[in-house]
Every structure is written in C-alpha cells, then in structure tokens.
Short mmCIF file of C-alpha atoms in Angstrom, two decimals:
data_model
loop_
_atom_site.label_atom_id
_atom_site.label_comp_id
_atom_site.label_asym_id
_atom_site.label_seq_id
_atom_site.Cartn_x
_atom_site.Cartn_y
_atom_site.Cartn_z
CA ASP A 1 0.00 0.00 0.00
CA ALA A 2 1.13 3.54 -0.66
CA GLY A 3 1.88 5.79 2.27
CA ILE A 4 4.37 5.87 5.10
CA THR A 5 5.42 2.73 6.91
CA GLN A 6 7.64 2.01 9.88
CA SER A 7 9.41 -1.14 10.98
CA PRO A 8 9.56 -2.84 13.31
CA ARG A 9 6.29 -1.91 15.03
CA TYR A 10 7.56 -3.23 18.35
CA LYS A 11 11.12 -3.67 19.57
CA ILE A 12 12.64 -4.74 22.86
CA THR A 13 16.36 -4.28 23.30
CA GLU A 14 18.95 -3.98 26.03
CA THR A 15 20.96 -1.04 27.28
CA GLY A 16 24.04 -0.43 25.16
CA ARG A 17 22.82 -2.14 22.01
CA GLN A 18 22.51 -0.43 18.66
CA VAL A 19 19.01 -0.25 17.24
CA THR A 20 17.80 1.02 13.88
CA LEU A 21 14.22 2.05 13.22
CA MET A 22 13.14 2.16 9.60
CA CYS A 23 10.84 4.61 7.85
CA HIS A 24 9.71 4.38 4.24
CA GLN A 25 7.37 6.64 2.27
CA THR A 26 5.99 6.15 -1.22
CA TRP A 27 4.87 9.72 -1.95
CA SER A 28 8.34 11.04 -2.91
CA HIS A 29 7.92 13.74 -0.27
CA SER A 30 10.97 15.95 0.13
CA TYR A 31 10.73 16.40 3.88
CA MET A 32 10.91 13.70 6.50
CA PHE A 33 10.88 13.85 10.30
CA TRP A 34 11.42 11.72 13.38
CA TYR A 35 9.49 12.39 16.60
CA ARG A 36 9.32 10.66 19.93
CA GLN A 37 6.16 10.52 22.01
CA ASP A 38 6.37 10.37 25.79
CA LEU A 39 3.68 10.79 28.42
CA GLY A 40 3.57 14.35 29.64
CA HIS A 41 5.64 15.64 26.73
CA GLY A 42 3.51 15.15 23.66
CA LEU A 43 5.64 14.69 20.55
CA ARG A 44 9.13 16.13 20.26
CA LEU A 45 11.22 16.45 17.13
CA ILE A 46 14.43 14.39 17.05
CA TYR A 47 15.77 14.96 13.51
CA TYR A 48 14.50 16.14 10.19
CA SER A 49 15.57 16.01 6.57
CA ALA A 50 14.84 18.41 3.72
CA ALA A 51 16.06 16.09 0.97
CA ALA A 52 18.38 13.16 0.35
CA ASP A 53 21.72 13.75 2.09
CA ILE A 54 20.38 16.80 3.98
CA THR A 55 19.59 16.28 7.65
CA ASP A 56 19.51 18.45 10.74
CA LYS A 57 18.88 18.25 14.47
CA GLY A 58 15.59 18.87 16.13
CA GLU A 59 14.73 19.49 19.77
CA VAL A 60 16.04 16.22 21.27
CA PRO A 61 18.80 14.75 19.02
CA ASP A 62 21.26 13.44 21.62
CA GLY A 63 21.92 9.71 21.32
CA TYR A 64 20.40 9.43 17.83
CA VAL A 65 21.85 9.31 14.32
CA VAL A 66 20.00 9.60 11.00
CA SER A 67 20.85 9.20 7.36
CA ARG A 68 18.99 9.74 4.12
CA SER A 69 20.68 8.26 1.09
CA LYS A 70 17.36 7.84 -0.76
CA THR A 71 14.39 10.18 -0.78
CA GLU A 72 11.98 7.46 0.35
CA ASN A 73 13.92 6.15 3.37
CA PHE A 74 14.87 7.84 6.61
CA PRO A 75 16.30 5.40 9.18
CA LEU A 76 16.86 6.42 12.81
CA THR A 77 19.69 4.72 14.73
CA LEU A 78 20.20 4.60 18.46
CA GLU A 79 23.93 3.98 18.64
CA SER A 80 23.96 2.79 22.27
CA ALA A 81 20.43 2.50 23.62
CA THR A 82 19.59 3.84 27.09
CA ARG A 83 16.48 3.33 29.22
CA SER A 84 15.54 6.98 28.72
CA GLN A 85 15.08 6.20 25.02
CA THR A 86 12.15 3.91 25.79
CA SER A 87 9.40 5.64 23.85
CA VAL A 88 7.10 5.51 20.86
CA TYR A 89 8.81 6.79 17.73
CA PHE A 90 6.91 8.33 14.84
CA CYS A 91 8.17 9.09 11.38
CA ALA A 92 6.43 11.75 9.28
CA SER A 93 6.76 13.26 5.82
CA SER A 94 5.51 16.32 3.96
CA ASP A 95 5.59 17.54 0.41
CA GLY A 96 6.75 21.11 0.63
CA GLY A 97 7.35 24.34 2.40
CA ASP A 98 4.41 26.50 1.45
CA ARG A 99 1.19 26.50 3.43
CA SER A 100 -0.71 24.46 0.90
CA SER A 101 1.65 21.50 1.19
CA ASP A 102 3.19 21.69 4.67
CA THR A 103 0.92 19.09 6.25
CA GLN A 104 2.91 16.28 7.83
CA TYR A 105 1.66 12.70 7.46
CA PHE A 106 2.58 10.22 10.14
CA GLY A 107 3.51 6.56 10.14
CA PRO A 108 1.97 4.05 12.57
CA GLY A 109 4.85 4.29 15.05
CA THR A 110 7.44 1.99 16.61
CA ARG A 111 7.15 1.16 20.28
CA LEU A 112 10.70 0.73 21.62
CA THR A 113 11.49 -0.67 25.05
CA VAL A 114 15.05 -0.53 26.36
CA LEU A 115 15.68 -2.89 29.28
CA GLY B 1 10.50 29.77 20.84
CA ASN B 2 7.25 28.23 19.75
CA SER B 3 4.90 26.56 22.20
CA VAL B 4 1.41 25.09 22.29
CA THR B 5 -0.76 24.77 25.38
CA GLN B 6 -3.85 22.56 25.60
CA MET B 7 -5.86 20.92 28.36
CA GLU B 8 -4.53 17.43 29.03
CA GLY B 9 -7.58 15.75 30.47
CA PRO B 10 -8.86 13.18 30.50
CA VAL B 11 -11.99 14.91 29.35
CA THR B 12 -15.06 12.72 29.84
CA LEU B 13 -18.34 13.53 28.09
CA SER B 14 -21.58 11.78 27.38
CA GLU B 15 -22.55 10.89 23.83
CA GLU B 16 -24.18 13.82 21.95
CA ALA B 17 -22.59 16.41 24.25
CA PHE B 18 -20.90 19.54 22.92
CA LEU B 19 -17.11 19.40 22.83
CA THR B 20 -14.55 22.16 23.21
CA ILE B 21 -10.83 21.50 23.58
CA ASN B 22 -8.89 24.69 24.12
CA CYS B 23 -5.59 25.35 22.39
CA THR B 24 -3.45 28.46 22.64
CA TYR B 25 -0.07 29.05 21.07
CA THR B 26 3.02 31.22 21.14
CA ALA B 27 4.87 31.76 17.89
CA THR B 28 6.47 34.44 15.79
CA GLY B 29 4.79 35.42 12.57
CA TYR B 30 1.80 33.54 11.24
CA PRO B 31 2.18 29.80 11.79
CA SER B 32 0.03 27.11 10.25
CA LEU B 33 -2.18 25.44 12.86
CA PHE B 34 -3.27 21.82 13.01
CA TRP B 35 -5.36 19.38 14.98
CA TYR B 36 -4.29 15.75 14.85
CA VAL B 37 -6.14 12.77 16.33
CA GLN B 38 -4.59 9.56 17.64
CA TYR B 39 -6.76 6.48 18.14
CA PRO B 40 -5.48 3.76 20.50
CA GLY B 41 -2.47 1.94 19.10
CA GLU B 42 -2.31 4.05 15.96
CA GLY B 43 -0.32 6.92 14.52
CA LEU B 44 -1.46 10.51 14.24
CA GLN B 45 -4.04 11.45 11.63
CA LEU B 46 -4.61 14.97 10.43
CA LEU B 47 -8.04 16.14 11.57
CA LEU B 48 -8.06 19.70 10.28
CA LYS B 49 -5.80 22.61 9.44
CA ALA B 50 -5.83 26.41 9.09
CA THR B 51 -3.13 28.53 7.53
CA LYS B 52 -4.14 32.15 8.13
CA ALA B 53 -6.06 34.34 10.52
CA ASP B 54 -9.85 33.77 10.62
CA ASP B 55 -9.55 30.59 8.56
CA LYS B 56 -11.85 27.82 9.75
CA GLY B 57 -10.73 24.24 9.37
CA SER B 58 -13.38 21.53 9.45
CA ASN B 59 -13.63 17.77 9.09
CA LYS B 60 -15.92 14.99 10.36
CA GLY B 61 -18.06 17.51 12.26
CA PHE B 62 -15.07 19.05 14.03
CA GLU B 63 -14.22 22.73 13.56
CA ALA B 64 -11.50 25.12 14.66
CA THR B 65 -10.97 28.79 13.83
CA TYR B 66 -7.56 30.48 13.63
CA ARG B 67 -7.80 33.43 16.03
CA LYS B 68 -4.74 35.62 15.70
CA GLU B 69 -5.92 38.20 18.24
CA THR B 70 -6.22 35.58 21.00
CA THR B 71 -3.53 33.21 19.60
CA SER B 72 -6.01 30.36 19.86
CA PHE B 73 -7.25 27.43 17.77
CA HIS B 74 -9.96 25.76 19.87
CA LEU B 75 -11.44 22.48 18.63
CA GLU B 76 -15.24 22.11 18.72
CA LYS B 77 -17.84 19.53 17.81
CA GLY B 78 -21.56 19.91 18.27
CA SER B 79 -22.45 16.31 19.12
CA VAL B 80 -19.76 13.79 20.02
CA GLN B 81 -19.94 10.04 19.48
CA VAL B 82 -18.31 7.15 21.28
CA SER B 83 -16.10 6.69 18.21
CA ASP B 84 -14.58 10.14 18.86
CA SER B 85 -12.78 8.77 21.91
CA ALA B 86 -9.08 9.40 21.22
CA VAL B 87 -6.19 11.68 22.03
CA TYR B 88 -6.26 15.06 20.27
CA PHE B 89 -3.13 17.09 19.59
CA CYS B 90 -2.95 20.75 18.70
CA ALA B 91 0.18 21.67 16.73
CA LEU B 92 1.76 24.55 14.89
CA LYS B 93 4.32 24.94 12.15
CA SER B 94 6.40 28.05 11.71
CA PRO B 95 6.03 29.82 8.37
CA GLY B 96 9.75 29.58 7.67
CA GLY B 97 9.90 26.52 5.46
CA GLY B 98 9.12 22.88 4.90
CA ALA B 99 11.93 21.58 7.06
CA ASP B 100 10.47 23.01 10.25
CA GLY B 101 9.08 20.38 12.54
CA LEU B 102 5.71 20.67 14.21
CA THR B 103 5.45 21.97 17.76
CA PHE B 104 2.84 19.92 19.61
CA GLY B 105 0.76 20.39 22.69
CA LYS B 106 0.82 17.53 25.20
CA GLY B 107 -2.42 16.07 23.92
CA THR B 108 -5.95 15.86 25.32
CA HIS B 109 -7.38 12.45 26.10
CA LEU B 110 -11.10 12.46 25.24
CA ILE B 111 -13.43 9.76 26.56
CA ILE B 112 -17.01 9.60 25.31
CA GLN B 113 -19.42 7.50 27.34
CA PRO B 114 -22.58 6.00 25.82
#
C-alpha cells in the first residue's frame, strides 16, 4: 500500500545495544521527520531532513543518528540505547514548504522498550 | 520559541454532548495550525488545518478557527460520538519553510461514554 510505513512496530532491546528504526514513504515527499512521544511531553522532534543527504537536528537529538541516502527512506539509529530512550517513535513526511503543502503525514509508530 | 498549550484531560463527556478542547499558542509570525487525532495503538491522523487568521478548518463535524488576536485554535464539535474517543493534539508549524518540525501540545485524552 502507498503511504508511510515504519518497521519494526515493536522492539525490545537492552541497554548499550545499537538499534535502527526504519521509515519508508511512497509519496516522494521531500521532507521527513522523526518524533518521539512520551507521556507528559507530547511529541518532540528528534531529527529532520529536507532532501536526500540533507539532515539536521531537532529538539532532542542526543543519542540518535540519522541518514537519508534515498528520498523514500529515513532510518533512525540509536547507537547505544539507554532506558531513557524507551518511547514511541513516529516518522512523518511532507511535500513542501508553502502553506498548501506543509501538512505532515505520520507513520503508525514503533514502540521501543530498552531494558 | 514556539509553544502550544492545551488541556490534558482526561476529558469525559456523554454521547451527543458539545465538545470544546482549548488550544493556545506562542509563535512568531503567522504559523500554520493543526489538529491531529490519535486512536489507540495508531499513529497521528490529520483532523483539520488552518493557515491564516480567521480561517476555519473543518472535518468529520469538528471545527477550529484560527484566532490571531487571542492566539487560539480551539477544537469544537456539536455532538460527540463514542467513536470520537481518542487523544487530540494541537500543533503549529512556523512559516519559515518545509523543514520546520511541528510543535505539539501535550495532547488531550477524550473519553465519550454511551
């Protein structure tokens, strides 16, 4: 199906391990985003990307790494997972910068638990 | 910086009641404003959007009007249904460009009882 997908949907890992969360969109949107959702905080921006090979930090980037070699993929890597990174992670994409196309569309999320 | 404030709830209403969820924001310039809805176990879905002052966004019986003078974007529905039970997020996007992330409120958990 067309749209934005995330994998895995659920992941349990241990402190110190590397974990990669995948995000794929079929719309050829230029912009892609990673958010984390935590109780009491709403959603907070981790990283974003304006195009392939262009990424930048958001509000809470520490402990995360992103890459974007292809327009449709935007993986998020936790290089050494910590318990504080237990969260639900959402990927989003949007088409453009002007007001008619700046709506962000969200994937179904990945629930990550770090033991 | 940008910020969004909304009631967190839970807000519990009876079916067919009138709903208001307040949302106020702080931002420079004229941001785009959004309401997203999250059903249990799912991602966020766009509910409605407004891009300039006095614009009214509407969808599925929900409405919200962009009030620049009060920096507000309150969500309303005239008669709620059990199926409206979800978490509702107010969000804004700065007018600067497509790479700007959304700034979200903390979400309002709405429970509709039959």
